[in-house]
Amino acid sequence: MKNLQKMVSAITLCVGMVAGAQAAPDTIKFSHVVAENTPKGQMALKFRDLVAERIGDKYVVEVYPNSQLFGDGKEMEALILGDIQFIAPSLSKFSKYTKQLQIYDLPFLFKDMAAVDRFQRSEAGQALLNSVQGKGLTGLGYLHNGLKQLSANDPLRVPSDADGKKFRIMSSDVLAAQFEAVDAVPLKKPFSEVFTLLQTRAIDGQENTWSNIYSKKFFEVQPYITESNHGVLDYMVTTSNEFWSGLPDADRDVLKKALDEAVAHGNQIANEKGMKDRQNIIDSGRSQVITLTDAERQQWVEVMKPVWGEFQEQIGQSLIDAAVASNQ
Ligand code: LMR
């Protein structure tokens, strides 16, 4: 009898342990390459908090910033392999998976972030979120960072000032063509290497948004920043088809809603943060912000805009027309 009681207790304990194990929340890893005090960094943290609040018994989001877990080049593969569940790469980093998103790299395409936003909300912009579906990736939404500026060791006022200079670019052929158009030398390098490349003068300059230039301290090693607003740096929040379709419907809905709210939060701070970090850079006195005259800016437009023609076939003219129309 005693033995039977012992056996029953042991079975009860085992069942309890298994039930307990099943109840442990699943870990969702969100990996990104920027600092936490950026629109993307803040969005990821907001997502983590909303998930904890709403469905924390089932999922826990772990955020890995600053290329801590995976840097450029590796994060998409890691997502497809299931090592992580969310990333939000810059739209410039998808060219291995789709040529259509190259549209966002065309220089001087959007007149401001409101135009970018209008395009992203349009039917054509929304359809682009599905452009990587065939490659195992699910685009869940756009996130803003902002317009890019040019930083360098020397002042850049007109295109000929960039002649022969080496610029770090993201992994985009359009961005390569953009710098080649001004006779500069583009080098595709991961974001995590940019500060050291600039500091050691292995390269002369780079292009980025105010919040990235500030949070990664590029301004401390780049004496000049030209406020060119020549292109956009936005993101696509991305998961894998396998992870997303494997979720129970009700959980997927909760996670998507939390993500949409986190993205809205990130978008709201993107603009404010950009302007604040621009001012922080000016106040630091480490870097001089160069404002172009209309005539100087027009020179950059004239030299860089022909790049559109080179990529027209890959991107599609109707998509380019839809983006141009968003400027009205
Ligand atoms: C860059 O590589 O410069 C940016 O895409 C980094 C980022 O994610 O904002």
mmCIF file of C-alpha atoms and ligand atoms in Angstrom, residues 33-34 40 72 88-90 93 145 168 170 189-191 206-208 212 233 235, ligand 1:
data_model
loop_
_atom_site.group_PDB
_atom_site.id
_atom_site.type_symbol
_atom_site.label_atom_id
_atom_site.label_comp_id
_atom_site.label_asym_id
_atom_site.label_seq_id
_atom_site.Cartn_x
_atom_site.Cartn_y
_atom_site.Cartn_z
ATOM 1 C CA VAL A 33 21.931 46.631 -34.835
ATOM 2 C CA VAL A 34 21.279 50.109 -33.450
ATOM 3 C CA LYS A 40 14.095 51.218 -33.591
ATOM 4 C CA ASP A 72 24.125 42.975 -40.665
ATOM 5 C CA ALA A 88 13.844 45.313 -38.388
ATOM 6 C CA PRO A 89 16.584 45.883 -40.953
ATOM 7 C CA SER A 90 16.886 48.991 -42.999
ATOM 8 C CA LYS A 93 19.493 45.599 -46.738
ATOM 9 C CA ASN A 145 13.971 56.472 -38.892
ATOM 10 C CA ARG A 168 30.650 53.383 -46.184
ATOM 11 C CA MET A 170 24.693 49.671 -46.539
ATOM 12 C CA LYS A 189 30.264 47.497 -44.607
ATOM 13 C CA PRO A 190 28.209 46.368 -41.600
ATOM 14 C CA PHE A 191 26.848 49.077 -39.328
ATOM 15 C CA GLN A 206 29.249 57.792 -44.579
ATOM 16 C CA GLU A 207 25.539 58.540 -44.926
ATOM 17 C CA ASN A 208 23.057 58.140 -42.109
ATOM 18 C CA ASN A 212 22.304 56.995 -35.889
ATOM 19 C CA LEU A 233 16.500 55.239 -44.032
ATOM 20 C CA TYR A 235 12.891 49.768 -41.746
HETATM 21 C C1 LMR B 1 22.996 51.363 -41.209
HETATM 22 O O1 LMR B 1 23.490 50.252 -41.465
HETATM 23 O O2 LMR B 1 23.597 52.431 -41.371
HETATM 24 C C2 LMR B 1 21.587 51.417 -40.690
HETATM 25 O O3 LMR B 1 20.799 50.570 -41.464
HETATM 26 C C3 LMR B 1 21.533 50.980 -39.264
HETATM 27 C C4 LMR B 1 20.105 50.934 -38.787
HETATM 28 O O4 LMR B 1 19.591 49.845 -38.588
HETATM 29 O O5 LMR B 1 19.531 52.012 -38.613
#
